[in-house]
Coordinates of C-alpha atoms and ligand atoms in Angstrom, one line a residue:
M1035 CA 14.0 -66.1 -4.7
P1036 CA 17.3 -67.9 -3.7
A1037 CA 19.5 -66.0 -1.3
M1038 CA 22.7 -64.4 -2.5
S1039 CA 24.9 -67.0 -0.9
E1040 CA 23.0 -69.8 -2.6
M1041 CA 23.4 -68.0 -5.9
A1042 CA 27.1 -67.6 -5.4
A1043 CA 27.4 -71.3 -4.7
T1044 CA 25.9 -72.2 -8.1
S1045 CA 27.3 -69.3 -10.1
P1046 CA 30.3 -69.7 -12.3
A1047 CA 31.1 -66.1 -11.5
G1048 CA 33.8 -65.7 -8.9
R1049 CA 36.1 -68.2 -10.6
D1050 CA 37.3 -65.4 -12.8
A1051 CA 35.9 -62.0 -12.2
E1052 CA 37.4 -60.8 -15.5
W1053 CA 35.7 -63.5 -17.5
W1054 CA 34.1 -60.9 -19.8
R1055 CA 37.5 -59.9 -21.2
T1056 CA 37.7 -63.0 -23.4
A1057 CA 34.2 -64.4 -23.3
V1058 CA 32.2 -65.6 -26.3
I1059 CA 28.6 -64.4 -25.6
Y1060 CA 25.7 -65.9 -27.4
Q1061 CA 22.7 -63.6 -28.0
V1062 CA 19.4 -65.3 -27.4
Y1063 CA 16.4 -63.6 -28.9
P1064 CA 13.7 -65.1 -26.7
R1065 CA 10.7 -64.8 -29.1
S1066 CA 12.6 -66.9 -31.7
F1067 CA 14.9 -69.3 -29.8
A1068 CA 12.6 -72.1 -28.7
D1069 CA 8.9 -72.3 -27.8
A1070 CA 8.1 -74.7 -24.9
N1071 CA 4.4 -74.1 -24.7
G1072 CA 3.7 -74.2 -28.5
D1073 CA 1.9 -70.8 -28.9
G1074 CA 4.3 -69.8 -31.7
I1075 CA 6.4 -67.4 -29.5
G1076 CA 9.7 -68.5 -27.9
D1077 CA 9.8 -68.5 -24.1
I1078 CA 12.0 -68.8 -21.1
R1079 CA 11.4 -72.5 -20.6
G1080 CA 12.3 -73.0 -24.2
I1081 CA 15.6 -71.3 -23.6
T1082 CA 16.3 -73.3 -20.5
E1083 CA 15.7 -76.5 -22.5
G1084 CA 18.1 -75.3 -25.2
L1085 CA 20.9 -74.4 -22.9
G1086 CA 22.5 -77.9 -23.3
A1087 CA 22.9 -77.1 -27.0
L1088 CA 24.7 -73.9 -26.2
S1089 CA 27.0 -75.5 -23.7
E1090 CA 27.8 -78.1 -26.4
L1091 CA 28.4 -75.3 -28.8
G1092 CA 31.1 -74.0 -26.4
V1093 CA 30.1 -70.4 -25.6
D1094 CA 30.8 -68.8 -22.2
A1095 CA 27.7 -66.8 -21.7
I1096 CA 24.3 -65.9 -23.0
W1097 CA 22.7 -62.5 -23.4
L1098 CA 18.9 -62.5 -23.4
S1099 CA 17.1 -59.8 -25.3
P1100 CA 14.2 -58.4 -23.2
F1101 CA 11.6 -60.7 -21.7
Y1102 CA 10.0 -58.2 -19.3
R1103 CA 6.4 -57.3 -19.1
S1104 CA 5.6 -55.4 -22.3
P1105 CA 2.9 -54.7 -24.9
Q1106 CA 5.5 -56.0 -27.4
N1107 CA 5.2 -53.0 -29.7
D1108 CA 9.0 -53.2 -30.2
A1109 CA 9.4 -56.9 -29.4
G1110 CA 10.0 -56.2 -25.8
Y1111 CA 12.2 -53.1 -26.0
D1112 CA 9.1 -51.3 -24.8
V1113 CA 9.1 -52.3 -21.1
A1114 CA 6.0 -51.9 -19.0
D1115 CA 7.5 -53.5 -15.8
Y1116 CA 11.3 -53.8 -15.5
C1117 CA 11.0 -56.3 -12.6
D1118 CA 8.6 -58.8 -14.0
V1119 CA 8.4 -61.3 -16.9
D1120 CA 5.9 -60.9 -19.7
P1121 CA 3.4 -63.8 -19.5
I1122 CA 4.1 -64.7 -23.1
F1123 CA 7.6 -65.6 -22.0
G1124 CA 6.9 -67.1 -18.6
T1125 CA 7.4 -66.2 -15.0
L1126 CA 10.1 -64.9 -12.6
A1127 CA 10.4 -68.5 -11.4
D1128 CA 11.1 -69.6 -14.9
V1129 CA 13.9 -67.0 -15.1
D1130 CA 15.3 -68.2 -11.7
E1131 CA 15.4 -71.7 -13.1
L1132 CA 17.1 -70.6 -16.3
I1133 CA 19.8 -68.7 -14.4
A1134 CA 20.4 -71.7 -12.1
R1135 CA 20.5 -74.2 -15.0
A1136 CA 22.9 -71.9 -17.0
H1137 CA 25.2 -71.5 -14.0
A1138 CA 25.2 -75.2 -13.4
L1139 CA 26.4 -75.6 -17.0
G1140 CA 29.1 -73.0 -16.5
L1141 CA 27.3 -70.4 -18.6
R1142 CA 26.9 -66.8 -17.4
V1143 CA 23.7 -64.9 -18.0
I1144 CA 23.5 -61.3 -19.2
V1145 CA 20.1 -59.6 -19.4
D1146 CA 19.0 -56.5 -21.4
L1147 CA 18.4 -53.2 -19.7
V1148 CA 16.4 -50.6 -21.5
P1149 CA 16.9 -47.3 -19.7
N1150 CA 16.4 -44.7 -22.5
H1151 CA 12.6 -45.2 -22.7
S1152 CA 9.8 -47.3 -21.2
S1153 CA 6.6 -48.5 -22.7
S1154 CA 3.8 -45.9 -22.7
E1155 CA 1.9 -48.6 -20.8
H1156 CA 4.4 -48.3 -17.9
R1157 CA 2.6 -47.1 -14.7
W1158 CA 5.1 -44.3 -14.5
F1159 CA 4.1 -42.9 -17.9
Q1160 CA 0.4 -43.4 -17.2
E1161 CA 0.8 -41.4 -14.0
A1162 CA 2.6 -38.7 -16.0
L1163 CA -0.3 -38.5 -18.5
A1164 CA -2.8 -38.3 -15.7
S1165 CA -0.9 -35.4 -14.0
A1166 CA -0.6 -31.8 -14.8
P1167 CA 2.0 -30.1 -16.9
G1168 CA 5.0 -29.3 -14.7
S1169 CA 4.2 -32.0 -12.2
V1170 CA 6.9 -34.3 -10.8
E1171 CA 5.2 -37.2 -12.6
R1172 CA 5.6 -35.4 -16.0
G1173 CA 9.2 -34.7 -15.0
R1174 CA 10.1 -38.4 -15.3
Y1175 CA 9.7 -38.1 -19.1
I1176 CA 10.4 -35.4 -21.6
F1177 CA 7.1 -33.4 -21.9
R1178 CA 7.1 -30.0 -23.5
D1179 CA 4.7 -27.4 -24.8
G1180 CA 4.4 -27.3 -28.6
R1181 CA 5.4 -24.4 -30.8
G1182 CA 2.9 -22.4 -32.9
S1183 CA 0.2 -20.1 -31.6
C1184 CA -1.8 -23.0 -30.0
G1185 CA 1.1 -25.4 -29.4
E1186 CA 0.1 -27.3 -32.5
L1187 CA 3.7 -27.9 -33.7
P1188 CA 6.2 -30.3 -32.1
P1189 CA 8.8 -28.7 -29.9
N1190 CA 11.6 -29.3 -32.5
N1191 CA 12.4 -31.2 -35.6
W1192 CA 13.7 -34.4 -34.0
Q1193 CA 12.9 -37.6 -35.9
S1194 CA 12.1 -41.1 -34.6
V1195 CA 14.7 -43.8 -35.5
F1196 CA 11.7 -45.8 -36.7
G1197 CA 10.5 -43.0 -39.0
G1198 CA 8.2 -40.0 -38.5
A1199 CA 8.4 -37.3 -35.8
A1200 CA 10.0 -38.1 -32.5
W1201 CA 7.2 -36.1 -30.7
T1202 CA 3.5 -37.1 -30.0
R1203 CA 0.9 -34.7 -28.7
I1204 CA -1.3 -35.9 -25.8
L1205 CA -4.8 -35.1 -24.7
E1206 CA -4.6 -33.6 -21.3
P1207 CA -6.7 -35.2 -18.5
N1208 CA -9.5 -32.6 -19.3
G1209 CA -9.6 -33.9 -22.9
T1210 CA -8.0 -30.9 -24.6
P1211 CA -4.9 -31.2 -26.9
G1212 CA -1.9 -30.5 -24.6
Q1213 CA 1.8 -31.1 -24.3
W1214 CA 4.1 -33.2 -26.5
Y1215 CA 6.3 -36.1 -25.3
L1216 CA 9.6 -37.2 -26.8
H1217 CA 10.1 -40.7 -28.2
L1218 CA 13.3 -41.3 -30.2
F1219 CA 11.8 -44.7 -31.1
D1220 CA 8.1 -45.7 -31.4
T1221 CA 5.3 -43.5 -30.1
T1222 CA 4.8 -46.2 -27.5
Q1223 CA 8.4 -45.8 -26.2
P1224 CA 8.5 -42.4 -24.3
D1225 CA 12.0 -41.3 -23.4
F1226 CA 12.9 -40.8 -19.8
D1227 CA 14.4 -37.6 -18.5
W1228 CA 17.7 -38.7 -17.1
T1229 CA 18.3 -35.4 -15.3
S1230 CA 15.6 -36.6 -12.9
A1231 CA 17.0 -38.0 -9.7
W1232 CA 13.8 -40.0 -9.3
V1233 CA 14.5 -41.8 -12.6
Q1234 CA 18.1 -42.4 -11.6
D1235 CA 17.0 -44.0 -8.3
R1236 CA 14.5 -46.3 -10.0
F1237 CA 17.2 -47.7 -12.3
I1238 CA 19.5 -48.4 -9.4
E1239 CA 16.7 -50.4 -7.9
I1240 CA 16.2 -52.3 -11.1
L1241 CA 19.9 -53.1 -11.4
L1242 CA 19.9 -54.4 -7.8
F1243 CA 16.7 -56.4 -8.4
W1244 CA 18.4 -58.4 -11.2
L1245 CA 21.9 -58.5 -9.7
D1246 CA 20.5 -60.1 -6.6
R1247 CA 18.6 -62.6 -8.7
G1248 CA 22.0 -63.7 -9.9
V1249 CA 22.5 -62.2 -13.4
D1250 CA 26.1 -61.7 -14.4
G1251 CA 25.6 -58.5 -16.2
F1252 CA 23.6 -56.2 -18.4
R1253 CA 23.6 -55.2 -22.1
V1254 CA 22.5 -51.6 -22.0
D1255 CA 20.1 -50.6 -24.7
V1256 CA 20.7 -47.2 -26.5
A1257 CA 23.5 -46.5 -24.1
H1258 CA 24.5 -43.4 -26.1
G1259 CA 21.1 -41.7 -25.9
L1260 CA 20.2 -41.0 -22.3
D1261 CA 21.5 -37.5 -22.2
K1262 CA 19.5 -34.9 -24.2
D1263 CA 20.4 -31.3 -24.8
Q1264 CA 18.0 -29.6 -22.4
G1265 CA 17.6 -26.7 -24.7
L1266 CA 16.1 -29.1 -27.3
P1267 CA 17.7 -27.4 -30.3
D1268 CA 16.8 -28.6 -33.8
Y1269 CA 18.9 -31.5 -35.0
D1270 CA 21.2 -30.5 -37.8
A1271 CA 22.3 -33.8 -39.2
T1272 CA 24.8 -32.1 -41.5
A1273 CA 26.6 -30.6 -38.5
A1274 CA 26.5 -33.7 -36.3
S1275 CA 29.7 -35.8 -36.2
A1276 CA 31.4 -37.9 -33.7
F1277 CA 32.9 -34.9 -32.1
T1278 CA 29.7 -32.8 -32.1
P1279 CA 27.3 -35.6 -31.9
G1280 CA 24.1 -33.7 -32.0
P1281 CA 21.5 -33.0 -29.3
Y1282 CA 20.9 -36.6 -28.1
W1283 CA 23.4 -39.1 -29.3
G1284 CA 26.7 -39.6 -27.5
R1285 CA 26.5 -36.6 -25.2
P1286 CA 28.9 -36.4 -22.2
G1287 CA 26.2 -36.6 -19.5
V1288 CA 25.7 -40.3 -20.0
H1289 CA 29.1 -41.1 -18.4
E1290 CA 28.1 -40.0 -14.9
I1291 CA 25.2 -42.4 -15.0
Y1292 CA 27.5 -45.3 -15.9
R1293 CA 30.1 -44.4 -13.3
E1294 CA 27.4 -44.8 -10.7
W1295 CA 26.3 -48.1 -12.1
R1296 CA 29.8 -49.4 -12.3
A1297 CA 30.4 -48.5 -8.7
L1298 CA 27.3 -50.5 -7.8
L1299 CA 28.4 -53.5 -9.8
D1300 CA 31.9 -53.4 -8.3
T1301 CA 30.3 -54.0 -4.9
Y1302 CA 29.8 -57.6 -6.2
S1303 CA 33.2 -59.1 -6.4
D1304 CA 32.3 -62.0 -8.7
G1305 CA 32.5 -60.4 -12.2
R1306 CA 29.2 -58.6 -12.9
M1307 CA 29.5 -56.6 -16.1
L1308 CA 28.0 -53.9 -18.3
C1309 CA 28.0 -53.8 -22.1
A1310 CA 27.1 -50.7 -24.0
E1311 CA 24.9 -50.7 -27.1
A1312 CA 26.2 -47.4 -28.3
W1313 CA 26.3 -46.5 -32.0
V1314 CA 29.1 -44.1 -31.6
S1315 CA 32.1 -43.5 -33.9
P1316 CA 35.0 -43.2 -34.2
L1317 CA 36.3 -46.0 -32.0
E1318 CA 38.2 -43.5 -29.8
S1319 CA 34.8 -41.9 -28.9
L1320 CA 33.3 -45.3 -28.2
A1321 CA 36.2 -46.2 -26.0
E1322 CA 35.0 -43.4 -23.6
W1323 CA 32.1 -45.8 -22.7
V1324 CA 34.6 -48.4 -21.4
R1325 CA 37.0 -46.3 -19.4
P1326 CA 37.9 -48.2 -16.2
D1327 CA 35.2 -46.6 -14.1
Q1328 CA 32.4 -47.1 -16.6
M1329 CA 31.2 -50.1 -18.7
H1330 CA 33.3 -53.2 -19.2
Q1331 CA 32.5 -53.7 -22.9
A1332 CA 30.9 -51.9 -25.8
F1333 CA 29.6 -53.5 -29.0
N1334 CA 32.0 -52.9 -31.8
F1335 CA 29.6 -52.0 -34.6
E1336 CA 32.4 -50.4 -36.6
Y1337 CA 33.7 -54.0 -37.1
L1338 CA 30.2 -55.2 -38.0
V1339 CA 29.7 -52.6 -40.8
T1340 CA 33.2 -53.0 -42.3
R1341 CA 33.1 -54.3 -45.8
W1342 CA 34.6 -57.7 -46.8
H1343 CA 38.0 -56.4 -47.7
P1344 CA 41.4 -57.3 -46.2
T1345 CA 42.8 -53.8 -45.6
A1346 CA 39.5 -52.4 -44.4
L1347 CA 39.3 -55.3 -41.9
R1348 CA 42.9 -54.9 -40.9
D1349 CA 42.3 -51.2 -40.3
V1350 CA 39.3 -51.7 -38.1
I1351 CA 40.9 -54.5 -36.1
R1352 CA 44.1 -52.5 -35.5
D1353 CA 42.1 -49.4 -34.6
S1354 CA 39.8 -51.3 -32.3
L1355 CA 42.7 -53.0 -30.4
S1356 CA 44.4 -49.6 -30.1
A1357 CA 41.3 -47.6 -29.0
F1358 CA 40.0 -50.1 -26.5
G1359 CA 43.5 -51.0 -25.4
A1360 CA 44.3 -47.4 -24.6
V1361 CA 41.6 -47.4 -21.9
G1362 CA 42.4 -51.0 -20.7
A1363 CA 39.3 -52.5 -22.1
P1364 CA 38.9 -55.5 -24.3
S1365 CA 37.5 -55.0 -27.8
T1366 CA 34.3 -56.8 -28.7
W1367 CA 33.8 -58.4 -32.1
V1368 CA 30.3 -58.5 -33.4
L1369 CA 29.1 -59.9 -36.7
S1370 CA 25.4 -59.7 -36.3
N1371 CA 22.5 -59.2 -34.0
H1372 CA 18.7 -58.8 -34.0
D1373 CA 18.8 -55.3 -35.6
V1374 CA 20.9 -56.0 -38.8
V1375 CA 20.6 -58.1 -41.9
R1376 CA 22.0 -61.6 -41.3
L1377 CA 25.7 -62.1 -42.0
V1378 CA 25.3 -64.7 -44.8
T1379 CA 23.0 -62.5 -46.7
R1380 CA 25.1 -59.3 -46.1
L1381 CA 28.2 -60.9 -47.4
G1382 CA 26.4 -62.3 -50.4
L1383 CA 25.4 -58.8 -51.6
P1384 CA 27.3 -56.2 -53.4
T1385 CA 29.2 -54.0 -50.8
D1386 CA 27.3 -50.9 -51.8
T1387 CA 23.8 -52.3 -51.1
D1388 CA 21.9 -50.1 -48.6
L1389 CA 21.0 -52.3 -45.7
S1390 CA 20.3 -49.6 -43.2
H1391 CA 16.5 -50.2 -43.1
G1392 CA 16.4 -53.9 -43.8
I1393 CA 15.6 -55.7 -47.0
G1394 CA 12.5 -57.4 -48.3
R1395 CA 10.4 -58.7 -51.2
T1396 CA 10.7 -55.6 -53.3
T1397 CA 14.3 -54.7 -52.7
A1398 CA 16.3 -55.0 -55.9
V1399 CA 19.2 -57.1 -54.7
S1400 CA 21.7 -59.2 -56.6
L1401 CA 22.3 -61.9 -53.9
D1402 CA 24.6 -64.8 -54.1
L1403 CA 24.0 -66.9 -51.0
T1404 CA 26.8 -69.4 -51.8
V1405 CA 29.4 -66.7 -51.8
G1406 CA 27.7 -65.2 -48.7
L1407 CA 27.9 -68.5 -46.8
R1408 CA 31.5 -69.0 -47.8
R1409 CA 32.5 -65.5 -46.6
A1410 CA 30.4 -65.8 -43.5
R1411 CA 32.3 -69.0 -42.5
A1412 CA 35.6 -67.3 -43.2
A1413 CA 34.5 -64.2 -41.2
T1414 CA 33.7 -66.5 -38.3
L1415 CA 37.2 -67.9 -38.2
L1416 CA 38.6 -64.4 -38.5
T1417 CA 36.4 -63.1 -35.7
L1418 CA 36.8 -66.0 -33.3
A1419 CA 40.6 -65.7 -33.5
L1420 CA 40.7 -62.0 -32.4
P1421 CA 41.8 -61.1 -28.9
G1422 CA 38.9 -59.8 -26.8
S1423 CA 35.3 -60.9 -26.4
A1424 CA 33.1 -62.1 -29.3
Y1425 CA 29.3 -62.0 -29.7
V1426 CA 27.4 -64.7 -31.7
Y1427 CA 23.7 -64.0 -32.6
Q1428 CA 21.5 -67.0 -32.5
G1429 CA 21.2 -68.7 -35.8
E1430 CA 24.6 -67.4 -36.9
E1431 CA 26.1 -70.7 -35.9
L1432 CA 23.6 -72.4 -38.3
G1433 CA 24.5 -70.1 -41.2
L1434 CA 21.0 -68.8 -41.4
P1435 CA 20.3 -66.2 -44.1
E1436 CA 18.0 -63.2 -43.8
V1437 CA 14.4 -64.1 -44.7
I1438 CA 13.6 -61.6 -47.4
D1439 CA 10.2 -62.8 -48.5
I1440 CA 8.2 -62.5 -45.3
P1441 CA 4.6 -61.7 -46.5
D1442 CA 3.7 -58.0 -45.8
G1443 CA 0.8 -59.0 -43.5
A1444 CA 3.1 -61.1 -41.3
R1445 CA 5.7 -58.3 -40.7
Q1446 CA 5.7 -56.9 -37.1
D1447 CA 8.7 -54.5 -36.8
P1448 CA 7.4 -51.0 -35.9
T1449 CA 9.8 -49.6 -38.6
W1450 CA 7.6 -51.4 -41.2
N1451 CA 4.4 -50.0 -39.7
R1452 CA 5.6 -46.5 -39.0
T1453 CA 6.8 -46.0 -42.6
N1454 CA 3.8 -47.7 -44.2
G1455 CA 5.9 -50.5 -45.6
E1456 CA 8.6 -48.2 -47.1
R1457 CA 11.3 -49.6 -44.8
F1458 CA 11.3 -53.4 -44.2
G1459 CA 13.0 -53.3 -40.8
R1460 CA 14.3 -56.2 -38.9
D1461 CA 11.9 -59.1 -39.0
G1462 CA 14.0 -61.0 -41.6
C1463 CA 16.7 -61.7 -39.0
R1464 CA 14.3 -62.6 -36.2
V1465 CA 12.6 -65.7 -37.7
P1466 CA 12.3 -68.6 -35.2
L1467 CA 15.2 -71.0 -35.2
P1468 CA 15.2 -74.5 -36.9
W1469 CA 16.1 -77.2 -34.4
T1470 CA 15.0 -80.4 -36.1
A1471 CA 14.5 -81.1 -39.8
S1472 CA 11.4 -83.3 -39.6
D1473 CA 9.2 -81.8 -36.8
P1474 CA 6.6 -79.1 -37.0
A1475 CA 8.1 -75.6 -37.1
F1476 CA 11.4 -77.4 -37.5
G1477 CA 11.4 -78.2 -33.8
F1478 CA 10.9 -74.6 -32.6
N1479 CA 7.9 -76.1 -30.9
T1480 CA 5.7 -79.2 -31.3
T1481 CA 2.6 -77.4 -32.7
G1482 CA 4.0 -75.9 -35.9
A1483 CA 3.0 -72.3 -34.9
A1484 CA 5.6 -69.6 -35.5
W1485 CA 5.2 -65.8 -34.9
L1486 CA 7.1 -65.2 -38.2
P1487 CA 6.9 -67.9 -40.9
Q1488 CA 10.1 -70.1 -41.4
P1489 CA 11.3 -70.7 -45.0
A1490 CA 10.9 -74.4 -46.1
G1491 CA 14.6 -74.4 -47.0
W1492 CA 15.5 -74.2 -43.4
R1493 CA 14.9 -77.9 -43.1
D1494 CA 18.4 -78.4 -44.4
L1495 CA 19.8 -75.9 -41.9
A1496 CA 18.2 -77.5 -38.8
R1497 CA 20.5 -78.0 -35.8
D1498 CA 20.0 -81.8 -35.8
V1499 CA 21.1 -82.1 -39.4
Q1500 CA 24.2 -79.9 -38.8
R1501 CA 25.2 -81.8 -35.6
T1502 CA 25.9 -84.9 -37.6
D1503 CA 27.5 -83.3 -40.6
S1504 CA 31.2 -82.6 -40.0
T1505 CA 31.2 -80.0 -42.8
S1506 CA 28.3 -78.0 -41.3
T1507 CA 28.5 -74.4 -40.1
L1508 CA 27.5 -75.5 -36.7
R1509 CA 30.4 -77.9 -36.5
L1510 CA 32.7 -75.2 -37.7
Y1511 CA 31.6 -72.8 -34.9
Q1512 CA 31.9 -75.6 -32.4
E1513 CA 35.5 -76.5 -33.5
A1514 CA 36.6 -72.9 -33.7
L1515 CA 35.3 -72.3 -30.2
R1516 CA 37.0 -75.3 -28.8
L1517 CA 40.3 -74.3 -30.4
R1518 CA 39.9 -70.7 -29.3
R1519 CA 39.7 -72.0 -25.7
V1520 CA 42.6 -74.5 -26.1
H1521 CA 44.9 -71.8 -27.6
S1522 CA 43.6 -69.0 -25.3
L1523 CA 43.0 -66.8 -28.4
G1524 CA 40.7 -64.4 -26.6
G1525 CA 43.7 -63.4 -24.3
G1526 CA 46.3 -63.5 -27.0
E1527 CA 48.5 -60.8 -28.6
L1528 CA 47.9 -60.2 -32.2
T1529 CA 50.9 -59.6 -34.6
W1530 CA 50.3 -58.8 -38.2
H1531 CA 51.8 -60.9 -40.9
D1532 CA 50.7 -60.4 -44.6
V1533 CA 48.0 -57.9 -45.5
S1534 CA 47.5 -57.2 -49.2
D1535 CA 44.5 -56.7 -51.5
S1536 CA 43.8 -60.4 -51.4
V1537 CA 45.1 -61.8 -48.1
L1538 CA 44.8 -61.0 -44.4
S1539 CA 47.1 -62.9 -42.1
F1540 CA 48.2 -62.6 -38.5
R1541 CA 49.6 -64.6 -35.5
V1542 CA 47.8 -65.0 -32.3
G1543 CA 48.2 -67.5 -29.4
G1544 CA 50.7 -69.6 -31.3
L1545 CA 48.4 -69.9 -34.3
R1546 CA 48.6 -68.3 -37.7
V1547 CA 45.3 -67.0 -39.1
I1548 CA 45.0 -66.6 -42.9
V1549 CA 42.0 -65.3 -44.8
N1550 CA 42.0 -65.6 -48.6
F1551 CA 39.9 -62.8 -50.1
S1552 CA 40.9 -63.5 -53.7
Q1553 CA 39.1 -65.6 -56.3
T1554 CA 41.9 -68.1 -56.6
A1555 CA 43.2 -70.7 -54.2
L1556 CA 46.1 -69.7 -52.0
E1557 CA 49.2 -71.7 -51.3
L1558 CA 49.6 -72.1 -47.5
P1559 CA 52.9 -71.6 -45.6
P1560 CA 54.4 -74.6 -43.8
G1561 CA 52.4 -75.8 -40.7
R1562 CA 49.4 -77.9 -39.8
V1563 CA 45.9 -76.6 -40.6
V1564 CA 43.8 -77.1 -37.5
V1565 CA 40.6 -75.7 -38.9
S1566 CA 39.5 -74.2 -42.2
S1567 CA 36.3 -72.7 -43.3
A1568 CA 36.2 -74.7 -46.5
P1569 CA 38.0 -78.0 -47.5
L1570 CA 41.5 -77.3 -48.8
E1571 CA 42.0 -77.8 -52.6
A1572 CA 45.1 -79.8 -53.2
G1573 CA 46.6 -78.3 -50.0
A1574 CA 45.6 -74.7 -51.0
L1575 CA 43.1 -72.4 -49.3
P1576 CA 40.1 -71.8 -51.6
A1577 CA 38.7 -68.4 -52.5
D1578 CA 36.7 -66.6 -49.8
S1579 CA 37.9 -68.9 -47.0
A1580 CA 40.1 -68.9 -43.9
A1581 CA 42.3 -71.2 -42.0
W1582 CA 44.1 -71.5 -38.6
L1583 CA 47.6 -73.1 -38.8
I1584 CA 49.9 -74.3 -36.1
D1585 CA 53.6 -75.1 -36.5
E1586 CA 54.2 -78.8 -36.3
E1587 CA 57.1 -78.2 -33.9
A1588 CA 54.8 -76.3 -31.5
V1589 CA 52.4 -79.3 -31.5
A1590 CA 55.2 -81.7 -30.7
Ligands
NOJ589 C1 18.2 -51.1 -29.8 C2 17.6 -52.5 -29.8 O1 18.6 -53.4 -30.2 C3 16.5 -52.4 -30.8 O2 16.0 -53.7 -31.1 C4 15.4 -51.5 -30.3 O3 14.4 -51.4 -31.2 C5 16.0 -50.2 -30.0 N1 17.3 -50.2 -29.3 C6 15.0 -49.4 -29.1 O4 15.0 -49.9 -27.8
CA590 CA1 5.6 -69.9 -26.1

């Protein structure tokens, strides 16, 4: 492993320790980005080889979803060793090379940290299973006796996010049915007991391991779930709200944990950061995660779920800037990730479509992908103009739609399996990326293997096709990212202009941003259009599109 001083020499960190305030961060989903060894699963070397394309795109950093040793029951969010790389993805040496290459290109690297649960194959959980009830090993996780005369009922009514009960009963080492353990996700993802000092210490070691390897930060998985009500009361979903969030989401105890982590990161002076994945609302509550002594950023999912409507978007943008601004944190802007239906498809569906459990072959949807793509491109110009930090999920820059018709037998999401196919889950947004139109697996690898099948229509969306087409979505992202940098939009002040039922418009960084939500073209005010999400129609902005304008005088 390179020494710290060598890392610092190659790291872009240090040039601006507050880089995360305005950064555009590209999410790499390792299984689906690029597959260097051709086994059908993306890998670390594939990512390293693809970094040039991301640098060309113009992002500031990458965030890697988990690549740690794992049985892959939840695509790596079930970690069996936090300090090693799963052989399907490569080796620690490959990660060192990736970090070095990224830093050489001026890209920072954020990795995923999964502290709410481990894999049931983790040595710590195996030791807990082999130990007696009440032992220190069991105390690392949440084991309890069951209810009922023989302990045959789970300790309470908590449900797994993936469907079914959140408790599984074990066989004790002597072979008799015994205690139950908690898993808010899959049965193979037992929750840690974060009141355990032993667990807290292990995670400090894990943070140090990766910090000293040169990573620039962590995206913290389920950052709102670590603190459970020790009384384990039943979950009354009707009583839960942002202010009384229920017995395990958004409880106050999590903040002490992050204060300790922040203090640790602050001992590195070169801009290491934490970003919370916390599905908490309202925004004022979420802002508690990014108070100055805690995390640096939190994903703004409220923005992601806001419907395509000018006043709804104005409200969430205004509230985000105000809630995060009140604690001195930047807002983040997120349009998609590996857990939600892809943007182009989402915006091509009626706004009342239930997307919470994914969509698939049998979902009755009235989908218009042409409208979806137009709106997604407009949403991109809106988002990349906003002050703060933006996240881009791989494939968003290619305008990829959700893959709805994945054959049942190919689906892999635990949601699909735990609900016997009732909920489709997230495979449709995780299909391997198309790089080149005329190669096997569209250049994802050279063998044609792919862990989820790619639709034939993705040939036209391949990166090489889009690179040479000045009207492509890829070129739109690239140009918007370039202009965002030139005009320092991430650090700009936003002032509202027009907001009506059909238009959203504001000024930022000397630019005027206009989004036309109506079904007719909109006359533009004086000024030069520097980028638009669709070609202008006789000088007017078409329906469902957006433009950035600059005053001619300001250019001169
Ligand atoms: C959130 C992650 O983004 C998701 O993919 C995962 O299944 C759950 N957390 C559990 O780790
Ligand atoms: Ca591979």
